[in-house]
Short mmCIF file of C-alpha atoms in Angstrom, two decimals:
data_model
loop_
_atom_site.label_atom_id
_atom_site.label_comp_id
_atom_site.label_asym_id
_atom_site.label_seq_id
_atom_site.Cartn_x
_atom_site.Cartn_y
_atom_site.Cartn_z
CA MET A 1 -46.28 -58.98 1.97
CA GLU A 2 -44.88 -57.71 5.25
CA ILE A 3 -43.08 -54.88 3.51
CA TYR A 4 -46.42 -53.47 2.28
CA ASN A 5 -47.59 -52.92 5.85
CA LYS A 6 -44.48 -50.92 6.65
CA VAL A 7 -44.69 -48.38 3.86
CA ASP A 8 -48.03 -47.27 2.41
CA LEU A 9 -46.41 -45.21 -0.34
CA PHE A 10 -44.40 -48.22 -1.44
CA LYS A 11 -47.54 -50.36 -1.67
CA LYS A 12 -49.43 -47.64 -3.51
CA PHE A 13 -46.70 -47.13 -6.07
CA TYR A 14 -46.02 -50.83 -6.53
CA GLU A 15 -49.68 -51.37 -7.39
CA LYS A 16 -49.50 -48.45 -9.84
CA VAL A 17 -46.68 -50.18 -11.70
CA VAL A 18 -48.47 -53.54 -11.68
CA ASN A 19 -51.52 -51.85 -13.24
CA LYS A 20 -49.37 -49.77 -15.66
CA ASP A 21 -51.06 -46.74 -14.13
CA PHE A 22 -48.03 -44.46 -13.91
CA ARG A 23 -46.23 -41.78 -15.90
CA VAL A 24 -42.57 -41.66 -16.83
CA GLY A 25 -40.33 -38.63 -17.33
CA ILE A 26 -37.02 -39.15 -19.11
CA ILE A 27 -34.33 -36.47 -18.86
CA GLY A 28 -32.03 -36.54 -21.87
CA LEU A 29 -33.48 -37.66 -25.21
CA GLY A 30 -30.29 -38.87 -26.86
CA TYR A 31 -29.13 -42.29 -28.00
CA VAL A 32 -30.13 -43.80 -24.63
CA GLY A 33 -33.10 -41.73 -23.50
CA LEU A 34 -35.11 -41.68 -26.73
CA PRO A 35 -35.18 -45.47 -27.29
CA LEU A 36 -36.09 -45.90 -23.62
CA ALA A 37 -38.93 -43.39 -23.96
CA LEU A 38 -40.26 -45.20 -27.02
CA GLY A 39 -40.04 -48.49 -25.11
CA PHE A 40 -42.38 -47.15 -22.43
CA CYS A 41 -44.70 -45.66 -25.06
CA ALA A 42 -44.94 -49.03 -26.80
CA LYS A 43 -46.18 -50.51 -23.52
CA GLY A 44 -48.96 -47.92 -23.35
CA ILE A 45 -47.31 -45.79 -20.65
CA LYS A 46 -47.57 -42.02 -20.98
CA THR A 47 -44.04 -40.68 -21.22
CA PHE A 48 -42.67 -37.16 -20.92
CA GLY A 49 -39.31 -36.44 -22.50
CA PHE A 50 -37.11 -33.57 -21.34
CA ASP A 51 -34.10 -32.10 -23.09
CA SER A 52 -32.42 -28.70 -22.95
CA ASN A 53 -31.73 -28.84 -26.68
CA ILE A 54 -34.65 -26.97 -28.25
CA LYS A 55 -33.83 -28.27 -31.74
CA ILE A 56 -34.22 -31.86 -30.52
CA ILE A 57 -37.52 -31.08 -28.77
CA ASN A 58 -38.97 -29.30 -31.82
CA SER A 59 -37.87 -32.14 -34.09
CA LEU A 60 -39.56 -34.72 -31.86
CA LYS A 61 -42.75 -32.67 -31.62
CA ARG A 62 -42.93 -32.75 -35.42
CA GLY A 63 -42.42 -36.51 -35.31
CA GLU A 64 -39.05 -36.23 -37.03
CA SER A 65 -36.32 -38.56 -35.78
CA TYR A 66 -32.81 -37.15 -35.59
CA ILE A 67 -31.30 -40.60 -34.87
CA ASN A 68 -30.85 -42.79 -37.93
CA HIS A 69 -31.94 -46.12 -36.48
CA ILE A 70 -35.14 -44.69 -34.93
CA SER A 71 -37.96 -44.31 -37.43
CA SER A 72 -39.95 -41.11 -37.76
CA GLU A 73 -43.06 -43.25 -38.29
CA GLU A 74 -42.73 -44.71 -34.80
CA LEU A 75 -42.24 -41.23 -33.35
CA LYS A 76 -45.25 -39.79 -35.16
CA LYS A 77 -47.44 -42.62 -33.89
CA HIS A 78 -46.56 -41.99 -30.25
CA ILE A 79 -46.73 -38.19 -30.62
CA LYS A 80 -50.16 -38.45 -32.25
CA ASN A 81 -51.62 -40.71 -29.55
CA LYS A 82 -50.00 -38.46 -26.91
CA LYS A 83 -47.97 -41.25 -25.35
CA LEU A 84 -44.77 -39.29 -26.05
CA ASN A 85 -44.68 -35.70 -24.84
CA PRO A 86 -41.39 -33.83 -25.48
CA HIS A 87 -40.64 -30.74 -23.35
CA SER A 88 -37.81 -28.34 -22.67
CA ASN A 89 -39.55 -27.02 -19.53
CA TYR A 90 -39.07 -29.27 -16.50
CA LYS A 91 -42.29 -28.19 -14.80
CA ASN A 92 -44.04 -31.35 -15.99
CA ILE A 93 -41.78 -33.40 -13.71
CA GLN A 94 -44.42 -32.74 -11.04
CA ASP A 95 -46.88 -34.83 -13.09
CA VAL A 96 -44.71 -37.95 -13.47
CA ASP A 97 -44.19 -40.90 -11.14
CA VAL A 98 -40.86 -42.17 -12.48
CA ILE A 99 -37.96 -39.87 -13.37
CA ILE A 100 -35.12 -41.43 -15.37
CA ILE A 101 -31.89 -39.49 -15.95
CA CYS A 102 -30.09 -40.39 -19.21
CA VAL A 103 -27.63 -37.53 -19.64
CA PRO A 104 -23.98 -37.57 -20.80
CA THR A 105 -21.18 -38.14 -18.30
CA PRO A 106 -18.03 -36.96 -20.11
CA LEU A 107 -14.50 -36.48 -18.83
CA ASN A 108 -12.92 -33.10 -18.16
CA LYS A 109 -9.60 -32.05 -19.68
CA ASN A 110 -7.75 -33.94 -16.93
CA LYS A 111 -9.67 -37.16 -17.78
CA GLU A 112 -11.62 -36.94 -14.53
CA PRO A 113 -15.40 -37.51 -14.18
CA ASP A 114 -17.54 -34.54 -15.15
CA LEU A 115 -20.98 -34.94 -13.56
CA LYS A 116 -22.26 -31.47 -14.42
CA PHE A 117 -25.14 -32.82 -16.53
CA ILE A 118 -26.38 -35.05 -13.71
CA LYS A 119 -26.10 -32.18 -11.21
CA ASN A 120 -27.81 -29.78 -13.63
CA SER A 121 -30.66 -32.28 -14.01
CA LEU A 122 -31.12 -32.47 -10.25
CA ARG A 123 -31.24 -28.67 -10.00
CA SER A 124 -33.77 -28.52 -12.85
CA VAL A 125 -36.21 -30.93 -11.17
CA LYS A 126 -35.67 -29.85 -7.55
CA ASP A 127 -38.80 -27.70 -7.28
CA TYR A 128 -41.05 -30.33 -8.88
CA LEU A 129 -40.19 -33.42 -6.83
CA HIS A 130 -42.74 -34.85 -4.41
CA LYS A 131 -43.27 -37.86 -2.20
CA GLY A 132 -44.10 -41.13 -3.91
CA GLN A 133 -41.86 -40.56 -6.92
CA VAL A 134 -39.04 -42.77 -8.20
CA LEU A 135 -35.71 -41.44 -9.47
CA ILE A 136 -33.56 -43.69 -11.63
CA LEU A 137 -30.07 -42.87 -12.91
CA GLU A 138 -29.05 -44.64 -16.14
CA SER A 139 -26.01 -42.53 -17.04
CA THR A 140 -22.68 -44.35 -16.81
CA THR A 141 -20.68 -43.22 -13.81
CA TYR A 142 -18.26 -44.28 -11.08
CA PRO A 143 -19.34 -46.62 -8.25
CA GLY A 144 -20.83 -44.51 -5.48
CA THR A 145 -22.37 -41.70 -7.54
CA THR A 146 -25.98 -42.57 -6.65
CA GLU A 147 -25.20 -42.87 -2.94
CA GLU A 148 -22.79 -39.94 -2.73
CA ILE A 149 -24.42 -37.37 -5.03
CA ILE A 150 -28.12 -38.13 -5.54
CA ARG A 151 -29.09 -39.67 -2.20
CA PRO A 152 -27.82 -36.67 -0.12
CA PHE A 153 -29.55 -34.30 -2.54
CA LEU A 154 -32.89 -36.04 -1.95
CA ILE A 155 -32.42 -36.26 1.82
CA GLU A 156 -31.57 -32.55 1.99
CA ASN A 157 -34.88 -31.89 0.23
CA GLY A 158 -36.84 -33.75 2.88
CA PHE A 159 -37.29 -37.22 1.41
CA LYS A 160 -36.90 -40.58 3.16
CA ILE A 161 -35.29 -42.95 0.70
CA GLY A 162 -37.11 -46.28 0.50
CA GLU A 163 -40.15 -44.95 2.36
CA ASP A 164 -41.57 -41.88 0.61
CA PHE A 165 -39.11 -41.63 -2.29
CA PHE A 166 -37.35 -44.39 -4.23
CA LEU A 167 -33.84 -44.21 -5.68
CA ILE A 168 -32.41 -46.66 -8.21
CA TYR A 169 -29.41 -47.10 -10.49
CA SER A 170 -29.90 -49.07 -13.71
CA PRO A 171 -27.12 -48.77 -16.30
CA GLU A 172 -28.07 -48.23 -19.91
CA ARG A 173 -27.22 -51.03 -22.31
CA GLU A 174 -27.89 -49.42 -25.67
CA ASP A 175 -25.91 -50.54 -28.72
CA PRO A 176 -26.84 -48.14 -31.55
CA GLY A 177 -27.16 -49.87 -34.89
CA ASN A 178 -27.47 -53.35 -33.39
CA ARG A 179 -30.36 -55.05 -35.19
CA ILE A 180 -30.40 -58.12 -32.93
CA TYR A 181 -30.41 -56.74 -29.39
CA ASN A 182 -32.65 -53.90 -28.24
CA THR A 183 -34.49 -52.54 -25.20
CA TYR A 184 -36.81 -55.54 -25.14
CA ASN A 185 -34.41 -58.49 -25.32
CA THR A 186 -31.39 -57.08 -23.48
CA PRO A 187 -31.35 -58.04 -19.76
CA LYS A 188 -31.53 -55.05 -17.40
CA ILE A 189 -29.39 -54.54 -14.31
CA VAL A 190 -31.02 -52.86 -11.28
CA GLY A 191 -29.55 -51.70 -7.98
CA GLY A 192 -31.65 -49.94 -5.34
CA CYS A 193 -30.79 -47.81 -2.31
CA SER A 194 -33.06 -50.08 -0.25
CA LYS A 195 -35.03 -53.29 -0.65
CA ASN A 196 -38.14 -51.29 -1.50
CA CYS A 197 -36.24 -49.33 -4.16
CA ALA A 198 -34.88 -52.51 -5.73
CA LEU A 199 -38.33 -54.13 -5.83
CA ILE A 200 -39.84 -51.11 -7.54
CA GLY A 201 -36.96 -50.91 -10.03
CA GLU A 202 -37.34 -54.58 -10.88
CA LYS A 203 -41.08 -54.16 -11.47
CA ILE A 204 -40.69 -51.05 -13.66
CA TYR A 205 -38.10 -52.59 -15.97
CA SER A 206 -39.87 -55.94 -16.13
CA LEU A 207 -42.51 -54.12 -18.19
CA LEU A 208 -39.86 -53.35 -20.81
CA THR A 209 -37.43 -56.25 -20.83
CA GLU A 210 -37.54 -60.02 -20.74
CA ARG A 211 -35.16 -60.32 -17.80
CA VAL A 212 -34.23 -58.03 -14.89
CA ILE A 213 -31.25 -58.83 -12.65
CA VAL A 214 -31.42 -57.21 -9.21
CA LEU A 215 -28.07 -56.53 -7.53
CA SER A 216 -27.29 -55.87 -3.88
CA SER A 217 -26.63 -52.13 -4.23
CA THR A 218 -26.45 -49.17 -6.58
CA LYS A 219 -22.64 -49.34 -6.34
CA ALA A 220 -22.64 -52.93 -7.63
CA ALA A 221 -24.86 -51.87 -10.56
CA GLU A 222 -22.59 -48.90 -11.32
CA MET A 223 -19.53 -51.17 -11.22
CA THR A 224 -21.22 -53.71 -13.52
CA LYS A 225 -21.59 -51.11 -16.25
CA LEU A 226 -17.94 -50.12 -15.96
CA LEU A 227 -16.80 -53.75 -16.06
CA GLU A 228 -18.77 -54.38 -19.25
CA ASN A 229 -17.05 -51.53 -21.06
CA ILE A 230 -13.61 -51.96 -19.48
CA HIS A 231 -13.68 -55.59 -20.62
CA ARG A 232 -14.09 -54.37 -24.19
CA ALA A 233 -11.54 -51.58 -23.87
CA VAL A 234 -8.85 -53.89 -22.46
CA ASN A 235 -9.39 -56.58 -25.09
CA ILE A 236 -9.45 -54.06 -27.93
CA GLY A 237 -6.23 -52.64 -26.48
CA LEU A 238 -4.74 -56.13 -26.59
CA VAL A 239 -5.47 -56.68 -30.29
CA ASN A 240 -4.37 -53.12 -31.11
CA GLU A 241 -1.03 -53.93 -29.47
CA LEU A 242 -0.80 -57.23 -31.35
CA LYS A 243 -1.53 -55.58 -34.71
CA PRO A 244 1.97 -54.15 -35.37
CA VAL A 245 3.55 -57.32 -33.95
CA ALA A 246 1.62 -59.46 -36.44
CA GLU A 247 2.48 -57.05 -39.23
CA SER A 248 6.20 -57.30 -38.42
CA LEU A 249 5.91 -61.09 -38.56
CA ASP A 250 4.03 -60.88 -41.89
CA ILE A 251 0.90 -62.37 -40.31
CA ASP A 252 -2.68 -61.31 -41.05
CA ILE A 253 -4.02 -60.40 -37.58
CA TYR A 254 -7.63 -60.63 -38.84
CA GLU A 255 -7.04 -64.19 -40.06
CA VAL A 256 -5.59 -65.11 -36.66
CA ILE A 257 -8.50 -63.58 -34.71
CA ARG A 258 -11.11 -65.29 -36.86
CA ALA A 259 -9.28 -68.60 -36.48
CA ALA A 260 -9.10 -68.21 -32.69
CA ALA A 261 -12.82 -67.39 -32.64
CA THR A 262 -13.62 -70.89 -33.92
CA LYS A 263 -12.76 -72.17 -30.44
CA PRO A 264 -16.19 -72.73 -28.86
CA PHE A 265 -15.09 -71.78 -25.34
CA GLY A 266 -12.73 -69.42 -23.55
CA PHE A 267 -12.30 -66.90 -26.38
CA MET A 268 -14.24 -63.86 -27.57
CA PRO A 269 -13.14 -62.10 -30.77
CA TYR A 270 -12.19 -58.41 -30.71
CA PHE A 271 -10.75 -56.64 -33.74
CA PRO A 272 -8.17 -53.84 -33.99
CA GLY A 273 -9.10 -50.43 -35.30
CA PRO A 274 -8.10 -46.76 -35.53
CA GLY A 275 -8.99 -46.08 -31.87
CA LEU A 276 -12.01 -46.15 -29.59
CA GLY A 277 -15.12 -44.04 -29.96
CA GLY A 278 -18.62 -43.58 -28.62
CA HIS A 279 -20.02 -42.39 -25.32
CA CYS A 280 -18.78 -45.29 -23.16
CA ILE A 281 -15.68 -47.30 -24.02
CA PRO A 282 -13.15 -44.43 -24.37
CA ILE A 283 -14.46 -42.82 -21.16
CA ASP A 284 -15.59 -45.46 -18.66
CA PRO A 285 -12.16 -46.92 -17.78
CA PHE A 286 -11.05 -43.49 -16.60
CA TYR A 287 -14.08 -43.28 -14.27
CA LEU A 288 -12.98 -46.38 -12.40
CA ALA A 289 -9.29 -45.42 -12.48
CA TRP A 290 -10.19 -42.04 -10.93
CA LYS A 291 -12.30 -43.63 -8.18
CA ALA A 292 -9.63 -46.24 -7.43
CA ARG A 293 -7.05 -43.51 -6.77
CA GLU A 294 -9.27 -42.34 -3.90
CA PHE A 295 -8.28 -45.58 -2.15
CA GLY A 296 -4.62 -45.42 -3.17
CA ILE A 297 -5.04 -48.05 -5.89
CA ASN A 298 -3.44 -47.71 -9.32
CA THR A 299 -5.35 -49.52 -12.07
CA LYS A 300 -2.26 -50.10 -14.21
CA PHE A 301 -3.78 -52.69 -16.51
CA ILE A 302 -6.81 -50.54 -17.32
CA GLU A 303 -4.76 -47.38 -17.82
CA LEU A 304 -2.27 -49.16 -20.08
CA ALA A 305 -5.12 -50.33 -22.33
CA GLY A 306 -6.35 -46.74 -22.41
CA GLU A 307 -2.91 -45.51 -23.47
CA ILE A 308 -2.67 -48.09 -26.26
CA ASN A 309 -6.14 -47.29 -27.61
CA SER A 310 -5.52 -43.55 -27.36
CA SER A 311 -2.32 -43.93 -29.39
CA MET A 312 -4.05 -45.55 -32.38
CA PRO A 313 -4.93 -42.31 -34.26
CA SER A 314 -1.21 -41.38 -34.21
CA TYR A 315 -0.36 -44.88 -35.43
CA VAL A 316 -2.80 -44.47 -38.33
CA VAL A 317 -1.45 -41.04 -39.29
CA ASN A 318 2.13 -42.37 -39.25
CA LYS A 319 0.99 -45.15 -41.59
CA VAL A 320 -0.50 -42.55 -43.93
CA SER A 321 2.70 -40.50 -43.85
CA ASP A 322 4.99 -43.49 -44.44
CA SER A 323 2.79 -44.86 -47.23
CA LEU A 324 2.72 -41.51 -49.03
CA ASN A 325 6.48 -41.18 -48.65
CA ASN A 326 6.89 -44.57 -50.28
CA ILE A 327 5.26 -43.18 -53.44
CA CYS A 328 7.29 -39.95 -53.18
CA LYS A 329 4.44 -37.83 -51.83
CA PRO A 330 4.83 -35.70 -48.68
CA ILE A 331 1.80 -35.61 -46.40
CA ASN A 332 1.91 -31.79 -46.54
CA LYS A 333 -0.58 -30.64 -49.22
CA SER A 334 -1.56 -34.22 -50.07
CA ASN A 335 -5.26 -34.68 -50.81
CA ILE A 336 -6.74 -37.25 -48.43
CA LEU A 337 -10.25 -38.65 -48.49
CA ILE A 338 -11.60 -39.78 -45.12
CA LEU A 339 -14.21 -42.53 -45.39
CA GLY A 340 -16.44 -42.65 -42.33
CA ILE A 341 -16.56 -40.31 -39.36
CA SER A 342 -18.98 -42.28 -37.15
CA TYR A 343 -17.32 -44.03 -34.22
CA LYS A 344 -18.58 -47.38 -35.55
CA LYS A 345 -20.26 -48.58 -38.69
CA ASN A 346 -23.87 -48.06 -39.72
CA ILE A 347 -24.74 -45.34 -37.19
CA ASP A 348 -24.93 -41.53 -37.24
CA ASP A 349 -22.97 -40.93 -34.04
CA ALA A 350 -19.49 -39.36 -34.16
CA ARG A 351 -19.02 -38.77 -30.42
CA GLU A 352 -15.40 -39.50 -29.43
CA SER A 353 -14.85 -40.97 -32.90
CA PRO A 354 -11.20 -41.75 -33.67
CA SER A 355 -11.72 -40.09 -37.05
CA LEU A 356 -11.83 -36.71 -35.30
CA GLU A 357 -8.33 -37.00 -33.82
CA ILE A 358 -7.01 -38.58 -37.04
CA ILE A 359 -8.27 -35.59 -39.03
CA ASN A 360 -6.88 -33.20 -36.43
CA LEU A 361 -3.42 -34.75 -36.72
CA LEU A 362 -3.53 -34.81 -40.52
CA LEU A 363 -4.52 -31.15 -40.71
CA LYS A 364 -1.65 -30.23 -38.40
CA LYS A 365 0.67 -31.94 -40.87
CA GLY A 366 -0.72 -29.84 -43.71
CA ALA A 367 -2.93 -32.41 -45.40
CA CYS A 368 -5.96 -31.32 -47.44
CA ILE A 369 -9.03 -33.25 -46.23
CA ASN A 370 -12.43 -34.14 -47.61
CA PHE A 371 -14.81 -36.76 -46.26
CA ASN A 372 -17.65 -39.04 -47.15
CA ASP A 373 -20.02 -40.63 -44.67
CA PRO A 374 -23.52 -41.73 -45.68
CA TYR A 375 -24.86 -40.74 -42.25
CA PHE A 376 -23.64 -37.11 -42.33
CA GLU A 377 -24.39 -34.42 -44.89
CA GLU A 378 -22.12 -31.94 -43.12
CA PHE A 379 -19.16 -32.41 -40.84
CA PRO A 380 -20.47 -32.27 -37.25
CA LYS A 381 -19.20 -29.65 -34.84
CA PHE A 382 -17.77 -30.48 -31.43
CA ARG A 383 -16.36 -28.38 -28.62
CA LYS A 384 -12.89 -29.84 -29.09
CA TYR A 385 -13.01 -30.23 -32.87
CA ASP A 386 -14.46 -27.64 -35.22
CA PHE A 387 -13.31 -28.44 -38.74
CA SER A 388 -14.44 -26.83 -42.00
CA ILE A 389 -14.29 -29.99 -44.09
CA LYS A 390 -16.50 -30.55 -47.11
CA LYS A 391 -18.29 -33.75 -48.00
CA ILE A 392 -17.74 -35.11 -51.52
CA ASN A 393 -19.83 -37.59 -53.46
CA LEU A 394 -18.30 -41.03 -53.70
CA ASN A 395 -17.91 -41.60 -57.43
CA LYS A 396 -15.14 -42.71 -59.76
CA GLU A 397 -14.08 -39.22 -60.80
CA ASN A 398 -13.91 -37.84 -57.25
CA ILE A 399 -12.03 -40.80 -55.78
CA LYS A 400 -9.33 -40.52 -58.47
CA LYS A 401 -8.57 -36.95 -57.38
CA PHE A 402 -7.14 -38.01 -54.02
CA ASP A 403 -3.61 -39.07 -53.24
CA CYS A 404 -4.84 -41.30 -50.43
CA THR A 405 -8.14 -42.85 -49.35
CA LEU A 406 -8.29 -43.48 -45.60
CA LEU A 407 -10.96 -45.95 -44.49
CA VAL A 408 -11.79 -45.14 -40.86
CA THR A 409 -15.36 -46.42 -40.47
CA ASP A 410 -16.44 -49.45 -42.48
CA HIS A 411 -20.09 -48.63 -43.22
CA ASP A 412 -21.87 -51.44 -45.08
CA SER A 413 -23.27 -49.01 -47.63
CA PHE A 414 -19.83 -48.06 -49.02
CA ASP A 415 -19.11 -49.44 -52.49
CA TYR A 416 -15.82 -51.11 -51.60
CA GLU A 417 -15.13 -52.32 -55.12
CA LEU A 418 -15.57 -48.79 -56.50
CA ILE A 419 -13.22 -47.47 -53.82
CA LYS A 420 -10.63 -50.15 -54.52
CA GLU A 421 -10.65 -49.71 -58.30
CA ASN A 422 -10.31 -45.92 -58.27
CA SER A 423 -8.09 -45.11 -55.29
CA LYS A 424 -4.40 -44.46 -55.80
CA LEU A 425 -3.59 -45.54 -52.25
CA ILE A 426 -5.84 -47.03 -49.56
CA ILE A 427 -5.06 -47.01 -45.85
CA ASP A 428 -7.41 -49.60 -44.36
CA THR A 429 -7.94 -49.38 -40.59
CA ARG A 430 -10.74 -51.99 -40.49
CA GLY A 431 -9.38 -55.00 -42.39
CA LYS A 432 -11.91 -54.72 -45.23
CA TYR A 433 -9.32 -55.40 -47.92
CA MET A 434 -6.49 -57.83 -48.41
CA PRO A 435 -3.15 -55.96 -48.42
CA SER A 436 -1.54 -55.23 -51.81
CA ASN A 437 0.81 -52.73 -53.39
CA LYS A 438 -1.73 -49.95 -53.01
CA ILE A 439 -3.69 -51.22 -49.99
CA ILE A 440 -1.98 -50.75 -46.63
CA ARG A 441 -3.50 -51.90 -43.36
CA ALA A 442 -3.19 -49.59 -40.35
#
């Protein structure tokens, strides 16, 4: 190839990837980084994992998974054969060929992008970078981050992008708890800062996934990730807005959605709920809205969906209050059992979970709260929410003690018949039950 003659380092690295003779370093061993690391290990590639959380590193070194859907057996196998090497010290970055950043990208209090974890990662690896390496960003972010933040950082440190250092953006597509789609059968999007970068990115990810789609730029790849999640946020906002309309018309919104989903074209089912949660959907629309304002563009449609989804915890709490009033119980000092604190069913992740804001609002109204979630033994602590709420066992005697049972997350392992038979009042935010005198949908 002509391009090989132009850049010796490109040719050398490309051949390394072809021969699987390279090392990977993944920064951030969370719900995205750890599955990715295990994917490389499964292909026989030595992988270094970096995380500032010492508890996570020590747990991984012992071969103990802290993520429910990742088995400790798989971890132990890769730790034992030294394919997975967890570290809290970034010095080993100098020994890897591919650096992949998988750190959180939250919003600040003004709902603006907070890239401190990406910037901290760059500072941590600065002294260990060298020519011939590849840097890939997988964290969700606004279009332009790779070009505006990471590229100047590398150039300032003496690298020539596309010649002696390769820069790529490839958005994560993890869906925790999904038993059908995983790292191997989910197509990967790649955008490079040059043709060389894109070619290398395509080759690296082709080792892990069945299909790699190469886009024209890192900005296009960044925008693709946002579109995927904004699509979901907007459509969930639509059905959340339709929910009270259907209720007023005495129509079962779940029946309507399932009926519409029988159309084999032009419709994709989304279901209402208590609000949005997770590390992407509640956050990503604000990333694009913030960037659009730089060009004087107001993303009204996206922001409206965000407002509707953000209002759902208040809607749920009002339903609880009204339903208790109907049985002559004030919400103040009522005993309420929260079922499920994960942001979606069958996972152990409560980041941005709507249950957190629902509990916050209930406590402000004087409610007495307990919870049950099969994926949490204790109520997790967050910077914004720090509740002292006890977990109770889900049995007949305990359920009968509560004035109201509030189903927030519909885990498959819940005994829904037991809950139904022994609850005095059920507020169902997930459509698990048919409405009745004591079952109210919210």
